[in-house]
mmCIF file of C-alpha atoms and ligand atoms in Angstrom:
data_model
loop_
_atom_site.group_PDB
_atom_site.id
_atom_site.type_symbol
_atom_site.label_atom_id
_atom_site.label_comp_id
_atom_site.label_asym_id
_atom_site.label_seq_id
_atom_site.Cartn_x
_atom_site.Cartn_y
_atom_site.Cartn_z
ATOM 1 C CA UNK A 9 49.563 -159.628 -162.606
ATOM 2 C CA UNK A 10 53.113 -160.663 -161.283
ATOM 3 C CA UNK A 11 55.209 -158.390 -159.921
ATOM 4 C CA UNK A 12 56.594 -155.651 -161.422
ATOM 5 C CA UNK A 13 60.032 -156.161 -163.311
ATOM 6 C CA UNK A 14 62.636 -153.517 -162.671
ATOM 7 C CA UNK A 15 65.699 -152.723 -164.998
ATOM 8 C CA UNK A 16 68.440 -150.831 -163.612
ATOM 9 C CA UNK A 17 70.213 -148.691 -166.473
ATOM 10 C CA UNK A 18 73.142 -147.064 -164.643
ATOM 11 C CA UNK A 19 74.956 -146.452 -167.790
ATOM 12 C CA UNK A 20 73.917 -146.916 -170.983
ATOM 13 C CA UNK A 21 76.877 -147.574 -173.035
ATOM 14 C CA UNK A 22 77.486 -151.078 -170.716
ATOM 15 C CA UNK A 23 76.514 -154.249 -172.179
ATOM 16 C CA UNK A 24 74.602 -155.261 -169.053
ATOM 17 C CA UNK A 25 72.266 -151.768 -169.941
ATOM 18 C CA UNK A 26 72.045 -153.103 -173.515
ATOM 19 C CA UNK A 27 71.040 -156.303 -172.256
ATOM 20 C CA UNK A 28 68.314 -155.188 -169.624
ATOM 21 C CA UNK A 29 66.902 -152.733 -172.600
ATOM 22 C CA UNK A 30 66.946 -155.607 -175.119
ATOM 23 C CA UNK A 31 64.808 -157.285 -172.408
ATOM 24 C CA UNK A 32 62.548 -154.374 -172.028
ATOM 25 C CA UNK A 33 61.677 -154.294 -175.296
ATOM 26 C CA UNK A 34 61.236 -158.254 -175.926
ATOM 27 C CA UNK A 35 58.313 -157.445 -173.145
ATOM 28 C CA UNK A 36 57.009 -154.902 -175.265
ATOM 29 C CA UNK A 37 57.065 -156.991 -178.478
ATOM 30 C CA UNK A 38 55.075 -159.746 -176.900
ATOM 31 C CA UNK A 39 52.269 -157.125 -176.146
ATOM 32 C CA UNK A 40 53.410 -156.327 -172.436
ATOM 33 C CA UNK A 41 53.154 -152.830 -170.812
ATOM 34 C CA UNK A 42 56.668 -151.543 -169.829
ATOM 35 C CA UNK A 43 57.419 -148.066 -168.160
ATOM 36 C CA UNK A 44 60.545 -146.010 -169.625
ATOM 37 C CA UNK A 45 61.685 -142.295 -169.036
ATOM 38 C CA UNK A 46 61.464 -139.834 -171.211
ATOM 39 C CA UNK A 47 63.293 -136.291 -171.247
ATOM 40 C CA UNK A 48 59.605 -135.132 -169.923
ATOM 41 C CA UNK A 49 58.227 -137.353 -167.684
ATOM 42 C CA UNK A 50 58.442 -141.316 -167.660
ATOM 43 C CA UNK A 51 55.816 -143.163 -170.307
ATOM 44 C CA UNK A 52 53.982 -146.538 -170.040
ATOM 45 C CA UNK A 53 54.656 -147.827 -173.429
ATOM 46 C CA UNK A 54 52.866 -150.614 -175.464
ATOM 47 C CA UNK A 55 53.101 -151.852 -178.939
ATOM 48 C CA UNK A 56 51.119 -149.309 -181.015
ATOM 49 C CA UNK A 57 50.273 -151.721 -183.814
ATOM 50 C CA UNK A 58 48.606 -154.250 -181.508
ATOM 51 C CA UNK A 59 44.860 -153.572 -179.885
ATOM 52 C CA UNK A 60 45.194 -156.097 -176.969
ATOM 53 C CA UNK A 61 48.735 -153.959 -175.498
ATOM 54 C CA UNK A 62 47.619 -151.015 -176.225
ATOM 55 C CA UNK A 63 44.253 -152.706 -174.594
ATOM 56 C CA UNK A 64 46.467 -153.197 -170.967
ATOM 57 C CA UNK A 65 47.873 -149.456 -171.214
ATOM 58 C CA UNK A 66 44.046 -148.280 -170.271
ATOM 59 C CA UNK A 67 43.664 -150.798 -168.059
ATOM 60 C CA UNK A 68 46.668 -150.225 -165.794
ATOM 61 C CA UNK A 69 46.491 -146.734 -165.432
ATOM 62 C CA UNK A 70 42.594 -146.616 -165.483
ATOM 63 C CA UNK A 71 42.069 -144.507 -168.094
ATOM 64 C CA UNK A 72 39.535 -143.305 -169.949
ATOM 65 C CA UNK A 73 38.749 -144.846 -173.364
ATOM 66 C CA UNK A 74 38.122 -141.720 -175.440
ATOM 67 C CA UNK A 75 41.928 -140.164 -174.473
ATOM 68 C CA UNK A 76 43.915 -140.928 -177.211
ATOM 69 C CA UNK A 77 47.293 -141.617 -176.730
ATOM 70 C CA UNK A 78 51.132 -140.274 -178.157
ATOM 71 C CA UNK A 79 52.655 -142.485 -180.494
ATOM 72 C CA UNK A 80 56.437 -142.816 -179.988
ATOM 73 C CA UNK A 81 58.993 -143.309 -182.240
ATOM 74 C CA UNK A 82 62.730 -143.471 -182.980
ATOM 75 C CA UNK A 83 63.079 -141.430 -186.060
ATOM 76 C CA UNK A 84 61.990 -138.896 -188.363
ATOM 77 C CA UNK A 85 61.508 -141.529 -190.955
ATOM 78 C CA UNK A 86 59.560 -143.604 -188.779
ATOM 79 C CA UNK A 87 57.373 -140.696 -187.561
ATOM 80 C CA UNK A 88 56.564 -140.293 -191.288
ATOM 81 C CA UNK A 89 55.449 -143.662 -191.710
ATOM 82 C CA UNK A 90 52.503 -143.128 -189.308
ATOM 83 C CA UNK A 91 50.522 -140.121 -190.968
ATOM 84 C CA UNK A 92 49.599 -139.496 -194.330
ATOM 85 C CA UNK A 93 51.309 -136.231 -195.204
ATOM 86 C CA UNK A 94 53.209 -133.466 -193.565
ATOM 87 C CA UNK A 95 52.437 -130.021 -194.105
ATOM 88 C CA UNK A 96 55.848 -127.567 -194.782
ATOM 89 C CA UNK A 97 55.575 -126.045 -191.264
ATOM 90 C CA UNK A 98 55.797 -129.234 -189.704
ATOM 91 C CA UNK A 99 58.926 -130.054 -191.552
ATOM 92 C CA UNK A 100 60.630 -126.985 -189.990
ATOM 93 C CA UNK A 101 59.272 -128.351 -186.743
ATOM 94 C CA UNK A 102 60.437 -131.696 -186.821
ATOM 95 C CA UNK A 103 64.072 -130.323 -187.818
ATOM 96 C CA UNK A 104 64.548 -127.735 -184.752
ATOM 97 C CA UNK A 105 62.785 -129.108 -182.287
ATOM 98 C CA UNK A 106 62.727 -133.564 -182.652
ATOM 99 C CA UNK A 107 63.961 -135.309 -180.973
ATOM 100 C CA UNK A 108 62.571 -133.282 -178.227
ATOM 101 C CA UNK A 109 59.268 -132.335 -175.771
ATOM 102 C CA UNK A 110 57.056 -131.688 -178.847
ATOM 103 C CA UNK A 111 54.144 -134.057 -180.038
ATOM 104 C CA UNK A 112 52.696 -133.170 -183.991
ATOM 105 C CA UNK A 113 48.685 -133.976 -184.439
ATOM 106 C CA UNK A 114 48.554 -134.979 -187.958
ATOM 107 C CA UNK A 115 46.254 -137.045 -190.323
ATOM 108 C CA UNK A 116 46.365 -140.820 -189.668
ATOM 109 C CA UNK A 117 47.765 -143.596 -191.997
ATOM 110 C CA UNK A 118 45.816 -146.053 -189.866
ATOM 111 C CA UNK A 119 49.768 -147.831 -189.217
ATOM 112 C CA UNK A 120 48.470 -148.009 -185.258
ATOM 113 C CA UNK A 121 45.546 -149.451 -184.326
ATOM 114 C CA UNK A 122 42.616 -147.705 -183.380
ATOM 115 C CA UNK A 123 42.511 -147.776 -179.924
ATOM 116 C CA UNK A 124 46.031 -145.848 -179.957
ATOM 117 C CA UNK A 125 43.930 -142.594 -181.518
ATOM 118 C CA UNK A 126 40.376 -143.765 -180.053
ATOM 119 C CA UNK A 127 39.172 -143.886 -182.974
ATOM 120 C CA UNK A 128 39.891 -140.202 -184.367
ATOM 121 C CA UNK A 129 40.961 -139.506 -187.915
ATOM 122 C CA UNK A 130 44.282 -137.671 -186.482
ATOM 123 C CA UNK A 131 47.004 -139.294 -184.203
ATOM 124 C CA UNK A 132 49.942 -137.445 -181.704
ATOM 125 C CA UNK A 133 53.156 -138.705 -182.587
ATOM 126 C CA UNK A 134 56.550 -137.905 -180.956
ATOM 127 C CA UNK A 135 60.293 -138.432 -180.898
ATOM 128 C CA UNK A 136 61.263 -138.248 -177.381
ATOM 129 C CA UNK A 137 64.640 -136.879 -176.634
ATOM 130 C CA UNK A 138 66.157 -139.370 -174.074
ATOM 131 C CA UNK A 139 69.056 -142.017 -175.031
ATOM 132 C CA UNK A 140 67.089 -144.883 -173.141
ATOM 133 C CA UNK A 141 63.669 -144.034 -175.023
ATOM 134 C CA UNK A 142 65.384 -144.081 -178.531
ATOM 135 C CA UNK A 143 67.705 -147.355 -177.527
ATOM 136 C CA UNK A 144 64.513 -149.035 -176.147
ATOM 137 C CA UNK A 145 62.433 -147.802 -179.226
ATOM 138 C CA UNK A 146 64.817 -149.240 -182.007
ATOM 139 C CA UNK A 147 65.236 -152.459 -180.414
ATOM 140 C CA UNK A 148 61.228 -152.512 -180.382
ATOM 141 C CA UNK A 149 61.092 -151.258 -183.961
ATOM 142 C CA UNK A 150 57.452 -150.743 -183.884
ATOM 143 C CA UNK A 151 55.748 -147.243 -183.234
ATOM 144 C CA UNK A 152 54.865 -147.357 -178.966
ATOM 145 C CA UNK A 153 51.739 -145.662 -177.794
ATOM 146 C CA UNK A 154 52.551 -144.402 -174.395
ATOM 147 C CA UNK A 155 51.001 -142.195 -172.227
ATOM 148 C CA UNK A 156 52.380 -140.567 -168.714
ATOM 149 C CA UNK A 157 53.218 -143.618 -167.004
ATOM 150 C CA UNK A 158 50.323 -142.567 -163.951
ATOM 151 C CA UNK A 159 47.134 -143.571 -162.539
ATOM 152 C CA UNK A 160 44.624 -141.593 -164.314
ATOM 153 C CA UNK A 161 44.075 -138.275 -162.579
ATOM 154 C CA UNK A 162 47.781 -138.808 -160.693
ATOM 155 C CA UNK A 163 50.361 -135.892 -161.036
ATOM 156 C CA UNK A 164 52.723 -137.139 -164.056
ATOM 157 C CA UNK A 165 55.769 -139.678 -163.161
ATOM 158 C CA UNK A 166 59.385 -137.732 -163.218
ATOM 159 C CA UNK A 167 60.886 -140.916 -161.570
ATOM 160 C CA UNK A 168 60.915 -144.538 -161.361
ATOM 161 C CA UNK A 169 59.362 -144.302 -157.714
ATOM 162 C CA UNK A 170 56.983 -142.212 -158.536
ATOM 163 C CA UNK A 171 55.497 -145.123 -161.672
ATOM 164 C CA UNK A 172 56.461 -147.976 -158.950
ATOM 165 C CA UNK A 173 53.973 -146.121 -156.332
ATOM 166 C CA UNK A 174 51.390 -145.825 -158.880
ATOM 167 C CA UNK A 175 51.676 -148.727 -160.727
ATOM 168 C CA UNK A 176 53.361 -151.618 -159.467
ATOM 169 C CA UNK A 177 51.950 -155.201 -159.852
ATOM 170 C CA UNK A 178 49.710 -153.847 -162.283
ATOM 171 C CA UNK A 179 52.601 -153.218 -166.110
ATOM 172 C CA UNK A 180 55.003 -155.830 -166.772
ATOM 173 C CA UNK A 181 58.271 -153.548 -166.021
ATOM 174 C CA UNK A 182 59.538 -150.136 -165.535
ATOM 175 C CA UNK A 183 62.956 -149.233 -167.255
ATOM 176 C CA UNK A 184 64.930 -147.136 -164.673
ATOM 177 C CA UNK A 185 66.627 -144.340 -166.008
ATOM 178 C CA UNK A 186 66.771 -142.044 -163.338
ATOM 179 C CA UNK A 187 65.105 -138.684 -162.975
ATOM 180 C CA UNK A 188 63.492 -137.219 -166.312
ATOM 181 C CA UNK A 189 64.695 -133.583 -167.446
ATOM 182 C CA UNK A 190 61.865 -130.978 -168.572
ATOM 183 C CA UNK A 191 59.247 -132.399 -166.242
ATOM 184 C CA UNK A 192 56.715 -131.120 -167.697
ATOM 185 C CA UNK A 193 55.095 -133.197 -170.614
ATOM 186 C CA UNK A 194 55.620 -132.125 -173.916
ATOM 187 C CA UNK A 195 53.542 -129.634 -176.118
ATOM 188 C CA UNK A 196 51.024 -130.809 -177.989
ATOM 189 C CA UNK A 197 50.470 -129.254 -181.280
ATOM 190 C CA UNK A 198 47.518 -130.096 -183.852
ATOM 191 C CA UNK A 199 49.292 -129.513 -187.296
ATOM 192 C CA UNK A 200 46.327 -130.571 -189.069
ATOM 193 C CA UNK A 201 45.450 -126.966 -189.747
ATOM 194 C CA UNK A 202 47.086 -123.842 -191.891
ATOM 195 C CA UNK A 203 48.334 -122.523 -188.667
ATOM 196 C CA UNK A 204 49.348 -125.004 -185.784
ATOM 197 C CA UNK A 205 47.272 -124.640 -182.372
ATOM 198 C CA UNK A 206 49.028 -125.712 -179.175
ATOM 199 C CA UNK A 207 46.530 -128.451 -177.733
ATOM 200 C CA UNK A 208 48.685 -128.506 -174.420
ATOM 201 C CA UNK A 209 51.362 -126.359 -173.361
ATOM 202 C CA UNK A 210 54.756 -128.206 -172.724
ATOM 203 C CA UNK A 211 58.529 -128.249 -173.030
ATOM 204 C CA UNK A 212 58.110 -126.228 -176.052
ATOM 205 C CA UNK A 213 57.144 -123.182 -175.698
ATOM 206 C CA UNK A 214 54.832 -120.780 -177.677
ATOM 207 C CA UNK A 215 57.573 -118.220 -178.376
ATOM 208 C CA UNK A 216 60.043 -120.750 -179.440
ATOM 209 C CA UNK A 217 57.623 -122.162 -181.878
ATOM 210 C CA UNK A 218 56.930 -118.668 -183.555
ATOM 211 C CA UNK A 219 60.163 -117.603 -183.939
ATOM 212 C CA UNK A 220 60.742 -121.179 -186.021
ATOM 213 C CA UNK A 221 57.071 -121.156 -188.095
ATOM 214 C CA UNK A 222 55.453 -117.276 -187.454
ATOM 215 C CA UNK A 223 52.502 -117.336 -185.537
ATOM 216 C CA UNK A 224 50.871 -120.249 -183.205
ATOM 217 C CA UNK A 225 47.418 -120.310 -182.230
ATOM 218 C CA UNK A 226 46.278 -121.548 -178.455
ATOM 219 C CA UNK A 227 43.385 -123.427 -178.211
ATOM 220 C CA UNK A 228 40.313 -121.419 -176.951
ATOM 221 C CA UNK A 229 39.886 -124.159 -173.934
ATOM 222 C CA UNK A 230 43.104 -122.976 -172.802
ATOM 223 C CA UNK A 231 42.743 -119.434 -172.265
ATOM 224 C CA UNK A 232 39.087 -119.731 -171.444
ATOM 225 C CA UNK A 233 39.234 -122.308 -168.538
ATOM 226 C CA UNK A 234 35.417 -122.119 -167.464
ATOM 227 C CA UNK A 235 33.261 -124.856 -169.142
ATOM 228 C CA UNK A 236 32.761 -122.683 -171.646
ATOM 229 C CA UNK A 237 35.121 -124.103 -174.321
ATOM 230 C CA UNK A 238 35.292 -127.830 -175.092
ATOM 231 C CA UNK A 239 39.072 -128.424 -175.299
ATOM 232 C CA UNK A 240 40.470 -129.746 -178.844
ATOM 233 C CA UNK A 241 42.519 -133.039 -177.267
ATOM 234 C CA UNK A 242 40.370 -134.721 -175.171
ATOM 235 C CA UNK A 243 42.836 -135.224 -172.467
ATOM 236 C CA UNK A 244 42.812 -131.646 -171.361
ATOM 237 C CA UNK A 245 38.935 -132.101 -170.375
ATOM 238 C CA UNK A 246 39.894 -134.038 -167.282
ATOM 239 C CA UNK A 247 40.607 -133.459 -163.431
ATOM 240 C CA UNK A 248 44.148 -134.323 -163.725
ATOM 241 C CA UNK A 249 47.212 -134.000 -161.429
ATOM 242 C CA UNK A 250 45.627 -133.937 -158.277
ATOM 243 C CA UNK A 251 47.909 -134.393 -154.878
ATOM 244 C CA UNK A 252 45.882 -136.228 -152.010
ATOM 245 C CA UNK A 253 45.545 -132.846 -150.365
ATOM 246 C CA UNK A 254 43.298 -129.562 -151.872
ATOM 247 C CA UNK A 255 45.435 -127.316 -153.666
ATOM 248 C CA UNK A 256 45.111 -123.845 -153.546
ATOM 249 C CA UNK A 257 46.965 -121.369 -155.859
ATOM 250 C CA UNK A 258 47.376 -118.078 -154.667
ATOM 251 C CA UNK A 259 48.545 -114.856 -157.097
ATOM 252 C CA UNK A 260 49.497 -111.636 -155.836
ATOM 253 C CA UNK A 261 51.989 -110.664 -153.591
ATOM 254 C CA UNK A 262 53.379 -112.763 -150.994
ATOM 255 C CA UNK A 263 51.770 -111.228 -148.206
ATOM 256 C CA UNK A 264 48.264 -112.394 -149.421
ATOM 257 C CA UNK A 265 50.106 -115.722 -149.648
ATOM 258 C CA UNK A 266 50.683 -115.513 -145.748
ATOM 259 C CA UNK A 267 47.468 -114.042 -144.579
ATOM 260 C CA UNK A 268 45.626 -117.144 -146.639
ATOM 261 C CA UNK A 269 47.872 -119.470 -144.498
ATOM 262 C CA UNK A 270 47.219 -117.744 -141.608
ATOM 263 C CA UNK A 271 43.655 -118.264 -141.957
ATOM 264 C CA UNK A 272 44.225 -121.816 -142.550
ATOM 265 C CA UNK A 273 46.147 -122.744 -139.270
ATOM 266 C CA UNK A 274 43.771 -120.457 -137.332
ATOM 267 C CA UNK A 275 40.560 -123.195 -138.413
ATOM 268 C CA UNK A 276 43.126 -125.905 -137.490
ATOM 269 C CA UNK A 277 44.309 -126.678 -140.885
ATOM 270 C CA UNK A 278 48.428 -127.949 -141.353
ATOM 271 C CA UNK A 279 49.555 -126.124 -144.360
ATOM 272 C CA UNK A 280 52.614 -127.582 -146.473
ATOM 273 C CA UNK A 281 53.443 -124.584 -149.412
ATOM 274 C CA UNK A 282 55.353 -125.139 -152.695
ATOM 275 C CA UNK A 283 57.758 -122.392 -153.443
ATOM 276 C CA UNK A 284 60.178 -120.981 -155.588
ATOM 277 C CA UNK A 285 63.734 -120.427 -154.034
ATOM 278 C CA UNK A 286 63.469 -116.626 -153.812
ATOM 279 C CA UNK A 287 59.875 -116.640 -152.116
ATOM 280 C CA UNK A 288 60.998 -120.008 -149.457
ATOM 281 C CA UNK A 289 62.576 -117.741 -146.727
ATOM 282 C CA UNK A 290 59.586 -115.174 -146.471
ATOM 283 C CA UNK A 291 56.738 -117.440 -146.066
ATOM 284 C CA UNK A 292 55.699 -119.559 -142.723
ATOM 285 C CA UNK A 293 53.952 -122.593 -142.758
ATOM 286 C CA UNK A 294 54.035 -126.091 -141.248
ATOM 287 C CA UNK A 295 55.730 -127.850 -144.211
ATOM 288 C CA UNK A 296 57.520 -125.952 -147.020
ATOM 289 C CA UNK A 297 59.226 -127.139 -150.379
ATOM 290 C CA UNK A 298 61.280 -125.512 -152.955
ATOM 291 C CA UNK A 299 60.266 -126.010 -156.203
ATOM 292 C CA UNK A 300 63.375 -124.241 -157.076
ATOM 293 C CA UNK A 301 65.162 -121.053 -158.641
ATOM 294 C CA UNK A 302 64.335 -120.792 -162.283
ATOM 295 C CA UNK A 303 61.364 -121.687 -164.562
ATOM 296 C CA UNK A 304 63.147 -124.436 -165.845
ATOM 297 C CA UNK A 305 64.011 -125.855 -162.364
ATOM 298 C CA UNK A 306 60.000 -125.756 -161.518
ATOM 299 C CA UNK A 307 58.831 -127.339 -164.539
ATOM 300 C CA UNK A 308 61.016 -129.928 -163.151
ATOM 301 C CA UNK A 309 60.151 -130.265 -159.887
ATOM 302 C CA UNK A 310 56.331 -129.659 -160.118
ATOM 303 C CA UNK A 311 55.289 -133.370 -159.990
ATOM 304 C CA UNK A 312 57.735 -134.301 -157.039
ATOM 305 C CA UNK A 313 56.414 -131.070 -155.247
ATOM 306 C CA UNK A 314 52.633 -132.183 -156.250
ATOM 307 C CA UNK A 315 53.591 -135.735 -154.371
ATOM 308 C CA UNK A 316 55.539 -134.762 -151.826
ATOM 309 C CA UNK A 317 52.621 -134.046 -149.327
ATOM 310 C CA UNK A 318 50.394 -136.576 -147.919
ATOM 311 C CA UNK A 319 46.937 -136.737 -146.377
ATOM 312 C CA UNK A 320 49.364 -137.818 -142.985
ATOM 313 C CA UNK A 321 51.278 -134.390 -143.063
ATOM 314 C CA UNK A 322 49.235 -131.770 -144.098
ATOM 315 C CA UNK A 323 45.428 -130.775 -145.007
ATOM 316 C CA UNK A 324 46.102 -128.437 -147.573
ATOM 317 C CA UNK A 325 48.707 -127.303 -150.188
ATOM 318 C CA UNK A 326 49.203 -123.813 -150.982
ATOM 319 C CA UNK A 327 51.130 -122.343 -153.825
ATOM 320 C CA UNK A 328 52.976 -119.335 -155.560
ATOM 321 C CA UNK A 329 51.501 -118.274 -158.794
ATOM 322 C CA UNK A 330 54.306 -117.754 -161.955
ATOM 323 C CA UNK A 331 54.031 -115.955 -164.879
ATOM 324 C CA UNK A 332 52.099 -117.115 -167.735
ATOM 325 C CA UNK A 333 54.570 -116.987 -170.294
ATOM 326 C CA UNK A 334 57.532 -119.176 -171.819
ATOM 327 C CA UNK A 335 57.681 -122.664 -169.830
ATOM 328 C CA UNK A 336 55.726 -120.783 -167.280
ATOM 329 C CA UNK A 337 52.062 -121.564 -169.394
ATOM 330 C CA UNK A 338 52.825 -125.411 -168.868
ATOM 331 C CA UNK A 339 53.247 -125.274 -165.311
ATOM 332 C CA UNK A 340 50.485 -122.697 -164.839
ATOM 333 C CA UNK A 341 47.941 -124.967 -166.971
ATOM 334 C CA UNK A 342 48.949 -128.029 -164.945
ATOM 335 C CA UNK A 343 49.153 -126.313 -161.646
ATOM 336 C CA UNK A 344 45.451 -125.140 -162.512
ATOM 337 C CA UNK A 345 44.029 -128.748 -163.431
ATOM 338 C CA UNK A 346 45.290 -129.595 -159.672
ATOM 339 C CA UNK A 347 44.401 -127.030 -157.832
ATOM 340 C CA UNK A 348 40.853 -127.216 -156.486
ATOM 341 C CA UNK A 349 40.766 -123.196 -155.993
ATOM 342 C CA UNK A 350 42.548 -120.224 -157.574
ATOM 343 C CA UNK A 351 42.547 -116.894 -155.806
ATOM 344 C CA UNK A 352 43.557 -114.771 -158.294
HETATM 345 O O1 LIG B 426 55.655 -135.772 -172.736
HETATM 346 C C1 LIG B 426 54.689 -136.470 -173.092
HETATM 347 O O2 LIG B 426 53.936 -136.144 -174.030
HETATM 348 C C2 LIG B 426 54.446 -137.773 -172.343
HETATM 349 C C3 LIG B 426 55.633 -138.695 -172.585
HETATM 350 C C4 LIG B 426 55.453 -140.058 -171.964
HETATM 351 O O3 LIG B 426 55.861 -138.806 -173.966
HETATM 352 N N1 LIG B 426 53.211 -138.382 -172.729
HETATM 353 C C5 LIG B 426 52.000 -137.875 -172.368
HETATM 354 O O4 LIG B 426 50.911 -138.608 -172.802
HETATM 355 O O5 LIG B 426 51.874 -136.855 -171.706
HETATM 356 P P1 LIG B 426 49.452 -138.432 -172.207
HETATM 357 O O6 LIG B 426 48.676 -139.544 -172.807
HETATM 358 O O7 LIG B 426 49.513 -138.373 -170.735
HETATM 359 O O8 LIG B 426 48.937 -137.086 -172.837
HETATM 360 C C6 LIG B 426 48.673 -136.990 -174.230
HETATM 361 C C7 LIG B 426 47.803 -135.801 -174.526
HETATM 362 C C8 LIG B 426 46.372 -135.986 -174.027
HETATM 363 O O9 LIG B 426 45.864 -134.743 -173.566
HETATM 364 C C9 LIG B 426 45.650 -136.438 -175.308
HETATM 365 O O10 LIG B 426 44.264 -136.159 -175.264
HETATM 366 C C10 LIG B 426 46.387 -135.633 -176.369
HETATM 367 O O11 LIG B 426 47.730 -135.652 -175.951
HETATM 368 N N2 LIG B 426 46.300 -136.288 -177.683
HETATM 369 C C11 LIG B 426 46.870 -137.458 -178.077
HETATM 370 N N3 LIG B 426 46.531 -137.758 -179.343
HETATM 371 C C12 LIG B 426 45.730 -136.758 -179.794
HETATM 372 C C13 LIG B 426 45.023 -136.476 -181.013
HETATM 373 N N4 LIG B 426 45.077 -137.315 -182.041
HETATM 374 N N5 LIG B 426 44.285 -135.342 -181.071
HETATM 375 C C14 LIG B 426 44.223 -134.489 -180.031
HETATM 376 N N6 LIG B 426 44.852 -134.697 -178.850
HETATM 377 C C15 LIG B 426 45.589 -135.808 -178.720
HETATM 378 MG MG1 LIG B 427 49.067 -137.868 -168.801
#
């Protein structure tokens, strides 16, 4: 492959931004792979209705063939178009929380190809909530499977660097729209049942969904994380997120934290630590990072954190456990599928 196209959108009401998006998606309608941001994390997008694009999407970021993947669209009326009905609760869904960090698992129409849902009966579909997505997405006018915009088993992409390090020379272009918002991918529901079951944890939370549609069920595989429980969308049943160093994830009080990084120096190891803002100044280490102040400000800074250390700096990552609750579950059940052990 050639290399990599980039497109610059500083602003997106200026012609030239129109322009460079109009370009991005005549890429995508002649079955190219094209990276764009989302208000989650950045997306390798393909034409959903065409087997051979969709086709390149595996093949660029390596990944497996049963993962099915999120099919994007515009607008409610388009999102319609892709599944064969839509129970009531989904209805109240779609009105509070699309355009936003929320994908619905619902029946197939069979409008994508099969590749797009690898070959289940059901398929994810999404309205992301970012004014270069839904520009980009009307001037394509066809549904757009995308997935995080990663090498498979990669931490998610929450900039344009971040795809370009992963994937350059191997997509046709990555839309530059600067740093995504949640950073955290969005929560994956299956609505294909009388209650819905969050799939994945994301920028939705639990609570908010309850207090719009009564109570939401979690699926088994992600409150029992031994192999116990096979987990409902297949992409939860991989390694995923992994930095280049072992990461550890340490609960407790901060004092454990220390002693554990103690231990580590004394056998020789460099230890970099990712932090919230309150817990930075207490710990010492040979490399820290603030993942910041508030839940929010984590969710969004857990990827850059995850990528920030390399095999050159340090031999192991250490981090602060956060509550298991509101945005918290998201970056608990990613910081889990990276860390390679979880003193809890
Ligand atoms: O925020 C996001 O959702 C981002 C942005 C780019 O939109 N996309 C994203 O896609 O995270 P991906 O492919 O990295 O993760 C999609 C997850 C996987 O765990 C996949 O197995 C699950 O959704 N999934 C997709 N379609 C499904 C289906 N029909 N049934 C069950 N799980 C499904
Ligand atoms: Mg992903």
């Amino acid at each position: 492959m050639n290399e990599t196209k980039r497109f610059n959108i500083k602003d997106i009401n200026e012609a030239k931004s129109k322009a460079l998006i109009t370009e991005a998606a005549q890429l995508l309608r002649a079955g190219q792979t094209v990276a764009f941001p989302t208000e989650t994390v950045y997306g390798l997008g393909a034409d959903a209705t065409n087997s051979e694009a969709v086709a390149r999407i595996f093949q660029a970021k390596g990944r497996p063939q049963d993962n099915p993947l999120i099919a994007h669209v515009a607008t409610k009326e388009q999102l319609k178009k892709l599944v064969t009905e839509i129970p009531d609760y989904v209805d109240k869904l779609i009105e509070k929380f699309s355009p936003g960090p929320i994908t619905y698992v619902l029946p197939s129409n069979g409008a994508c190809v099969d590749n797009v849902t690898a070959g289940l009966s059901t398929i994810g579909v999404r309205i992301p909530d970012h004014p270069i997505a839904i520009e980009l997405l009307k001037a394509c006018n066809v549904p757009i499977a995308a997935p995080s915009a990663n090498l498979s088993g990669k931490p998610s992409p929450t900039s344009a660097d971040h795809v370009w390090q992963d994937l350059n020379g191997r997509i046709a272009g990555i839309v530059d729209g600067g740093p995504t918002g949640v950073g955290v991918e969005s929560t994956v529901v299956d609505c294909t049942q009388k209650i819905p079951i969050i799939l994945r944890p994301g920028g939705v939370t639990r609570e908010e969904l309850e207090n719009t549609v009564g109570p939401v069920m979690m699926d088994p595989a992600l409150v029992d994380i031994s192999e116990n429980e096979k987990p409902r969308a297949p992409g939860m049943k991989y390694t995923h997120y992994a930095p280049e160093v072992p990461l550890w994830i340490i609960d407790g009080p901060l004092e454990r934290m220390q002693e554990v990084i103690n231990e580590q120096r004394k056998i020789g190891n460099r230890v970099g630590v990712l932090l919230s803002s309150a817990s930075y100044p207490q710990i010492q280490a040979d490399n820290k990072w603030i993942l910041g102040d508030h839940i929010q400000e984590i969710a969004s800074k857990l990827y850059d954190g995850l990528r920030y250390y390399k095999q050159s700096d340090v031999d192991i990552i250490i981090c602060e456990s956060f509550p298991d609750e509101g945005l918290g579950q998201a970056v608990m059940n990613r910081l889990r599928k990276a860390a390679s052990v979880h003193l809890k």
